[in-house]
Coordinates of C-alpha atoms (C1' of nucleotides) in Angstrom, one line a residue:
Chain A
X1 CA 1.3 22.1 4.7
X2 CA 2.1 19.7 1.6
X3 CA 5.9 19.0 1.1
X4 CA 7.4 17.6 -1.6
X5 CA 10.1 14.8 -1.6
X6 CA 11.7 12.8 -3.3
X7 CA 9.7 9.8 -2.8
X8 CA 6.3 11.6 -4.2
X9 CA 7.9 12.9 -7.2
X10 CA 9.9 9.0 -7.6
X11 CA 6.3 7.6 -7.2
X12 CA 4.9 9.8 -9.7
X13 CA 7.4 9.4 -12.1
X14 CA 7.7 5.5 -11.9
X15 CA 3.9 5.8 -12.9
X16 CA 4.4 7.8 -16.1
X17 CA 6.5 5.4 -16.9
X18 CA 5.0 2.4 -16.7
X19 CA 2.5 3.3 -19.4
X20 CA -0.6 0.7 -18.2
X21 CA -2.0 0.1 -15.4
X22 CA -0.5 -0.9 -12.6
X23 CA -0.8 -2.3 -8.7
X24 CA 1.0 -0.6 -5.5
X25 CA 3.2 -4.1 -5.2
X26 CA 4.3 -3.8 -8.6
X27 CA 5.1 -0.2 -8.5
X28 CA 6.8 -0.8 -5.7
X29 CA 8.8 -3.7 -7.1
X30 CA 9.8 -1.7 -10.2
X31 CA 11.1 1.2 -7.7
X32 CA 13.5 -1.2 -5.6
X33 CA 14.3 -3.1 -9.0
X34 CA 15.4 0.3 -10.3
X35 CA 17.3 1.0 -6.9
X36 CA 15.3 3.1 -5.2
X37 CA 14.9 2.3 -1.1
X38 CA 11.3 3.6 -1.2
X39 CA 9.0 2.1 1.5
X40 CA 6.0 0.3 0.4
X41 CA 3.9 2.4 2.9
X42 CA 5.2 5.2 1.2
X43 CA 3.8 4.2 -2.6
X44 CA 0.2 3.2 -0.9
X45 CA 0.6 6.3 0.3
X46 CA 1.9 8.6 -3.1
X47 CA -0.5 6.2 -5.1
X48 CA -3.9 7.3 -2.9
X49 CA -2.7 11.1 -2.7
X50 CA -2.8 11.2 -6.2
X51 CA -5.8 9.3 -6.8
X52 CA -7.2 12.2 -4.6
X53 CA -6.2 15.0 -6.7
X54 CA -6.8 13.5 -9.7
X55 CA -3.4 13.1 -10.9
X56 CA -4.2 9.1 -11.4
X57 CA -7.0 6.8 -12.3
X58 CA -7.3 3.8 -10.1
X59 CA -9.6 0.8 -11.0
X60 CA -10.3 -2.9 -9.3
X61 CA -8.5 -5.4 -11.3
X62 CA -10.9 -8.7 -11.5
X63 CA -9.0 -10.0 -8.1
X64 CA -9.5 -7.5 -6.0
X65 CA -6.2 -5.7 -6.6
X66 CA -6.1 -2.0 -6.6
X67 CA -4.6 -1.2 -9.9
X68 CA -3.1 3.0 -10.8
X69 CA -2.7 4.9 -13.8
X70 CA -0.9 8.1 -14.6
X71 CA -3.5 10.1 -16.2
X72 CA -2.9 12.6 -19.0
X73 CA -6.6 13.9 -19.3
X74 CA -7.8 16.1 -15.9
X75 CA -11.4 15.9 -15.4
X76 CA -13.6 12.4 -15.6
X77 CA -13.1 9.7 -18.2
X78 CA -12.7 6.4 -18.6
X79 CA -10.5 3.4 -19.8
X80 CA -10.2 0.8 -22.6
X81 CA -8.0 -1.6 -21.8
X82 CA -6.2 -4.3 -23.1
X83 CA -6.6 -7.6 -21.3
X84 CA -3.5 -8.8 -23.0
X85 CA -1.2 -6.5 -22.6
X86 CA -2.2 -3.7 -20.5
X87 CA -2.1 -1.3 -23.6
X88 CA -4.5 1.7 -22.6
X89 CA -6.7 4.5 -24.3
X90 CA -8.7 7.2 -22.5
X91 CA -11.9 7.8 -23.4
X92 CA -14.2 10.1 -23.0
X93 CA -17.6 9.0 -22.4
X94 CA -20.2 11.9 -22.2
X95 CA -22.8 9.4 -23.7
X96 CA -22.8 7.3 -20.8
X97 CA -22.3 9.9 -18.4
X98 CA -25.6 10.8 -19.4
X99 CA -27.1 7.5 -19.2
X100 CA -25.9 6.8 -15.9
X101 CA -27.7 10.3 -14.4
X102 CA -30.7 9.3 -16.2
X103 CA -30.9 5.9 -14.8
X104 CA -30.4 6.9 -11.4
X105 CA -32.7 9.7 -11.7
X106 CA -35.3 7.6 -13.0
X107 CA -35.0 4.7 -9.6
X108 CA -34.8 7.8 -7.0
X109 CA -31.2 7.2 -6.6
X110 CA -29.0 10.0 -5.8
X111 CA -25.6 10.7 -5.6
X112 CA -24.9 8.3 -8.3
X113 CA -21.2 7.5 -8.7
X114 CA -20.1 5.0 -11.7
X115 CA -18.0 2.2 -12.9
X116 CA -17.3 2.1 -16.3
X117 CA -14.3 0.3 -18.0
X118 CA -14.2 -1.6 -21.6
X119 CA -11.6 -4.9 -21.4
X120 CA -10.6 -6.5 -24.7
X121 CA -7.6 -7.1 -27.0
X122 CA -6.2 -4.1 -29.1
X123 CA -5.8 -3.9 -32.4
X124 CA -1.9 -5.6 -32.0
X125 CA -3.0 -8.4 -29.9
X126 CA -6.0 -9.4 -31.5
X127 CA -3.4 -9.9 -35.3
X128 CA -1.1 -11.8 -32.7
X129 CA -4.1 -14.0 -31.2
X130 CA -4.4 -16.1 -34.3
Chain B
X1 CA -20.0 -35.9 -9.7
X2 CA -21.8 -32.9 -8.0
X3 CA -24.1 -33.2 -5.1
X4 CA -27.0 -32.1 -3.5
X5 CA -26.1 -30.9 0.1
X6 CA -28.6 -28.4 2.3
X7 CA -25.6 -25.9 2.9
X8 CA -26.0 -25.2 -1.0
X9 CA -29.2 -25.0 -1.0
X10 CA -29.5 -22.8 2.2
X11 CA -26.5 -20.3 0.3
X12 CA -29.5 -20.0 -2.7
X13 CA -32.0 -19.5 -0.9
X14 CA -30.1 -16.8 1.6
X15 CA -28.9 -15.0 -1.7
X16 CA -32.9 -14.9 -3.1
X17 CA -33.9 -13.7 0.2
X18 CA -31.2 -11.0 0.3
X19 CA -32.5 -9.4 -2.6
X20 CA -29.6 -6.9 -3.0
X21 CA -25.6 -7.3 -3.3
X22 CA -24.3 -9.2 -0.3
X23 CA -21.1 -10.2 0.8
X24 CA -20.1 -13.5 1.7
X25 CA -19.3 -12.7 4.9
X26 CA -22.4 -11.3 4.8
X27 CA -24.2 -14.2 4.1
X28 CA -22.8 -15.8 6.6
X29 CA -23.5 -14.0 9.3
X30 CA -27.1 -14.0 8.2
X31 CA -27.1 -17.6 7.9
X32 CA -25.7 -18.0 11.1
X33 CA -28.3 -15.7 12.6
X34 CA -31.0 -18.0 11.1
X35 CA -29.5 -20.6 12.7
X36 CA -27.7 -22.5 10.3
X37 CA -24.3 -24.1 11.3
X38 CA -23.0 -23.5 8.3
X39 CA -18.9 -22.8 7.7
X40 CA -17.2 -19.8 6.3
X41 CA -15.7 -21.7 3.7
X42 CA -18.6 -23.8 2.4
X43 CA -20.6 -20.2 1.6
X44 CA -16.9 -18.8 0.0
X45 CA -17.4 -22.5 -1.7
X46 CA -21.1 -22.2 -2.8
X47 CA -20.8 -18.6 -4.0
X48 CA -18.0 -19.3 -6.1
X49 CA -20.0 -22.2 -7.5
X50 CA -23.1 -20.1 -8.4
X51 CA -21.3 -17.5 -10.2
X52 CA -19.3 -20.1 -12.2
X53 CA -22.6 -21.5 -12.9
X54 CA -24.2 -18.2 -13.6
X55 CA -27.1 -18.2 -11.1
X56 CA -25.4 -15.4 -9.6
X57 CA -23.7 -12.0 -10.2
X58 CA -20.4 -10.9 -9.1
X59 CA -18.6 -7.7 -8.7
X60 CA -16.3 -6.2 -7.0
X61 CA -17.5 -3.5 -4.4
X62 CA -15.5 0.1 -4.1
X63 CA -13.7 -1.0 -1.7
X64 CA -12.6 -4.6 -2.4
X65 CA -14.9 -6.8 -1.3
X66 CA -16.6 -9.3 -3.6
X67 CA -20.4 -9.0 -3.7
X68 CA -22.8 -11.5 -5.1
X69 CA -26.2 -11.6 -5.9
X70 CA -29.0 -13.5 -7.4
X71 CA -29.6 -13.4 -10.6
X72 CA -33.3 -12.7 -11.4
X73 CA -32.6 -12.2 -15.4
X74 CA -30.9 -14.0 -17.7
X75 CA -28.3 -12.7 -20.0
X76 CA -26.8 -9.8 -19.8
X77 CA -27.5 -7.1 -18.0
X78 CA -26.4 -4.6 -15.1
X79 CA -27.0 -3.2 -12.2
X80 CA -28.3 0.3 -9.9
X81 CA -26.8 -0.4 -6.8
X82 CA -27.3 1.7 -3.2
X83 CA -24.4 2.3 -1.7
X84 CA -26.2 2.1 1.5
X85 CA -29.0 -0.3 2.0
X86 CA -27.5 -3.0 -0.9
X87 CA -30.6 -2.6 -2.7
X88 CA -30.2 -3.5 -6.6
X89 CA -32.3 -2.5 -9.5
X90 CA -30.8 -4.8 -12.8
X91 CA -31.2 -2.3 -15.6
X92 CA -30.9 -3.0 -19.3
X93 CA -28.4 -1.5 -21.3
X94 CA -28.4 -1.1 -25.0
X95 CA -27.3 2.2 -24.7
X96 CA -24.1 1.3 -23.1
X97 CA -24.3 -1.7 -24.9
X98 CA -23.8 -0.1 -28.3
X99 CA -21.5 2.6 -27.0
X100 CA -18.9 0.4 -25.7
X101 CA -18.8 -1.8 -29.0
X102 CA -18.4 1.2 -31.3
X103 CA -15.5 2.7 -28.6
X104 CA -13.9 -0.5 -28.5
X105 CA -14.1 -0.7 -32.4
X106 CA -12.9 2.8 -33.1
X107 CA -9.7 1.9 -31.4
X108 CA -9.1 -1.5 -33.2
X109 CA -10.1 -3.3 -30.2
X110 CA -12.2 -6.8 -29.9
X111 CA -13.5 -9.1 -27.8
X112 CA -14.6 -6.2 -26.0
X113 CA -16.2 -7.0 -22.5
X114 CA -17.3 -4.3 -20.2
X115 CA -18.0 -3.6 -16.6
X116 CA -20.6 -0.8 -16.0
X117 CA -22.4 -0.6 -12.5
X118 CA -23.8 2.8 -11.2
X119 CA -23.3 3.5 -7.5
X120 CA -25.8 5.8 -5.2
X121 CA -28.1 6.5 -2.8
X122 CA -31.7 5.0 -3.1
X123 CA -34.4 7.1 -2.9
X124 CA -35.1 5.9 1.0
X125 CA -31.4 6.2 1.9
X126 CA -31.4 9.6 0.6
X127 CA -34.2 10.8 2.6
X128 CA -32.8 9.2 5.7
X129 CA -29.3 10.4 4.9
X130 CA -30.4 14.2 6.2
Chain C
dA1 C1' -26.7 -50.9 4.4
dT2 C1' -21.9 -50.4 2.1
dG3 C1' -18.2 -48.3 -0.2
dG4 C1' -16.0 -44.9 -2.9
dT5 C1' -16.0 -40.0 -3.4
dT6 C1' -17.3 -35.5 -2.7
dT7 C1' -18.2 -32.0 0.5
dT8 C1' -17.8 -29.9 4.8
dG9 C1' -15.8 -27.0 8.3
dA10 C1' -12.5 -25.5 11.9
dC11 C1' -8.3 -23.5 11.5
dA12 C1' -4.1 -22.0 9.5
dA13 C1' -2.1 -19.6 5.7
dT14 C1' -1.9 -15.9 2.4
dC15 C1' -2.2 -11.5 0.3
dA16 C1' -3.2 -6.7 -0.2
dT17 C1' -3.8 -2.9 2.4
dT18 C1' -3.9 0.2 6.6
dA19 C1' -2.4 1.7 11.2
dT20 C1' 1.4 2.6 14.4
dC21 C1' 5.0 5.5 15.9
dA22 C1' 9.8 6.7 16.5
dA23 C1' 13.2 8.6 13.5
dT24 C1' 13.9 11.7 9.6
dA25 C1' 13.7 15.4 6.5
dA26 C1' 11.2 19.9 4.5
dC27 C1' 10.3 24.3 4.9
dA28 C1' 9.8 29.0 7.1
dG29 C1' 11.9 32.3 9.6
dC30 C1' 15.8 34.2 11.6
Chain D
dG1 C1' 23.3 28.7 7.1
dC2 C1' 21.1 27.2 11.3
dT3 C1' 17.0 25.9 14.0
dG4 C1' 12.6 24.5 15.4
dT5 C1' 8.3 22.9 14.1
dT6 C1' 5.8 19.6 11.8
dA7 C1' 4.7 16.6 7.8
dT8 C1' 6.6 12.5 6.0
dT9 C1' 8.8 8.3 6.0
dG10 C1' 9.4 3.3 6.6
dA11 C1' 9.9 -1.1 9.3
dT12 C1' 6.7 -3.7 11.3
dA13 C1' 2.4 -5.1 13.3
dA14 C1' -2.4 -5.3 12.6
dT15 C1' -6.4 -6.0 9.9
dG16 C1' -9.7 -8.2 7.1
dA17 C1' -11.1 -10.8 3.2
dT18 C1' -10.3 -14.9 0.9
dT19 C1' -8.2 -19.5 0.0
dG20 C1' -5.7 -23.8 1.3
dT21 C1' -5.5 -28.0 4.3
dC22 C1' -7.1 -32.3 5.7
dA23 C1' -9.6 -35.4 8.7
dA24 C1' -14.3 -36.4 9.6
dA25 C1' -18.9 -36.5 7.9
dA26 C1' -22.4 -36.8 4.3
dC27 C1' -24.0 -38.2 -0.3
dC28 C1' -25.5 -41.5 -3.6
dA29 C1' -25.2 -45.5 -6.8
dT30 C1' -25.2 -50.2 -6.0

DNA sequence: ATGGTTTTGACAATCATTATCAATAACAGC
DNA sequence: GCTGTTATTGATAATGATTGTCAAAACCAT
């Protein structure tokens, strides 16, 4: 049976919070830094759960770090994301979900999972840049 | 100044022969079981050196690891990977191309880069999956 | 061949993540 | 509310990929 504690609900909460994406170690670090004794174990723990019911996005940063997202939209989508400063926008992204069926269709491939994720500066950065 | 040593030239060759996505401990092991002496580090070393130079592709696989390979085509492209076997199939993608530019614009973003790789079984891995 | 520098490679160090396992806490039923 | 069962926690060890270290070896212009 699934029980609910206080940790889970902590880890889910810091998450919402946090706005972009973000690694286990950090969340973690933003827990103790807000007083909570939470066990690191514990928020690899809370973070995969929720990956696995779809209550969070999680993506590979560029060095190999596990990164998590709260996610408002249920169902598939993906992520544009600010390299700058981790400012986020979901998107949805039929047109390449599409694309990437056909493609592996077309090569015999089957069960075809994907990685799609657009990095660049938002609108706020990109004024600040110059 | 940069110089010629076998050990990079046995890491090129290795990753031609490879044909698909390949880890570096990977190629290792294979160099190793062709014989060569060759360190750990030095093919960490040579990979890293390719992909800076961009006679090789990078990314990250599902589960952490850094995969290389070599690049057959120039420019940009991406790729159809099997999950199973490693085998790759670079794919063109103006579709995805112009989809993530016009997303990325839409939201006031630029500089927009993008990571798009499709994940599945090849046709042979499928069959022998069964 | 010689010398100055780069490169190598065995091994230690690091870093994120996962496994271990005894102690703890949730929940259902009384 | 109390109790027993059992999922969950968390300190720590283990793992596994990658990077740092540094003396020895290899490269190349001279």
């Amino acid at each position: 049976m699934k029980r609910n504690t206080w940790q889970r609900e902590a880890v889910r909460e810091a998450l919402d919070t946090s706005g972009g994406f973000i690694s286990a170690q950090g969340l973690h670090s933003a827990l103790h830094a807000g007083g909570s004794p939470i066990g690191l174990a514990t928020v690899y723990r809370a973070l995969s759960d929720l990956a696995d019911q779809g209550e969070a996005d999680s993506l590979q940063s560029p060095d190999g770090e596990s990164l998590y997202r709260a996610c408002t939209t249920t169902g598939h989508h993906h992520h544009l994301i600010c390299r700058n400063c981790g400012l986020t926008v979901e998107i949805g992204a039929d047109e390449v979900e599409a694309w990437a069926k056909r493609v592996a269709g077309e090569h015999g491939f089957t069960e075809a999972a994907h990685v799609v994720d657009v990095f660049g500066l938002c609108a706020t950065c990109s004024a600040t840049a110059r």
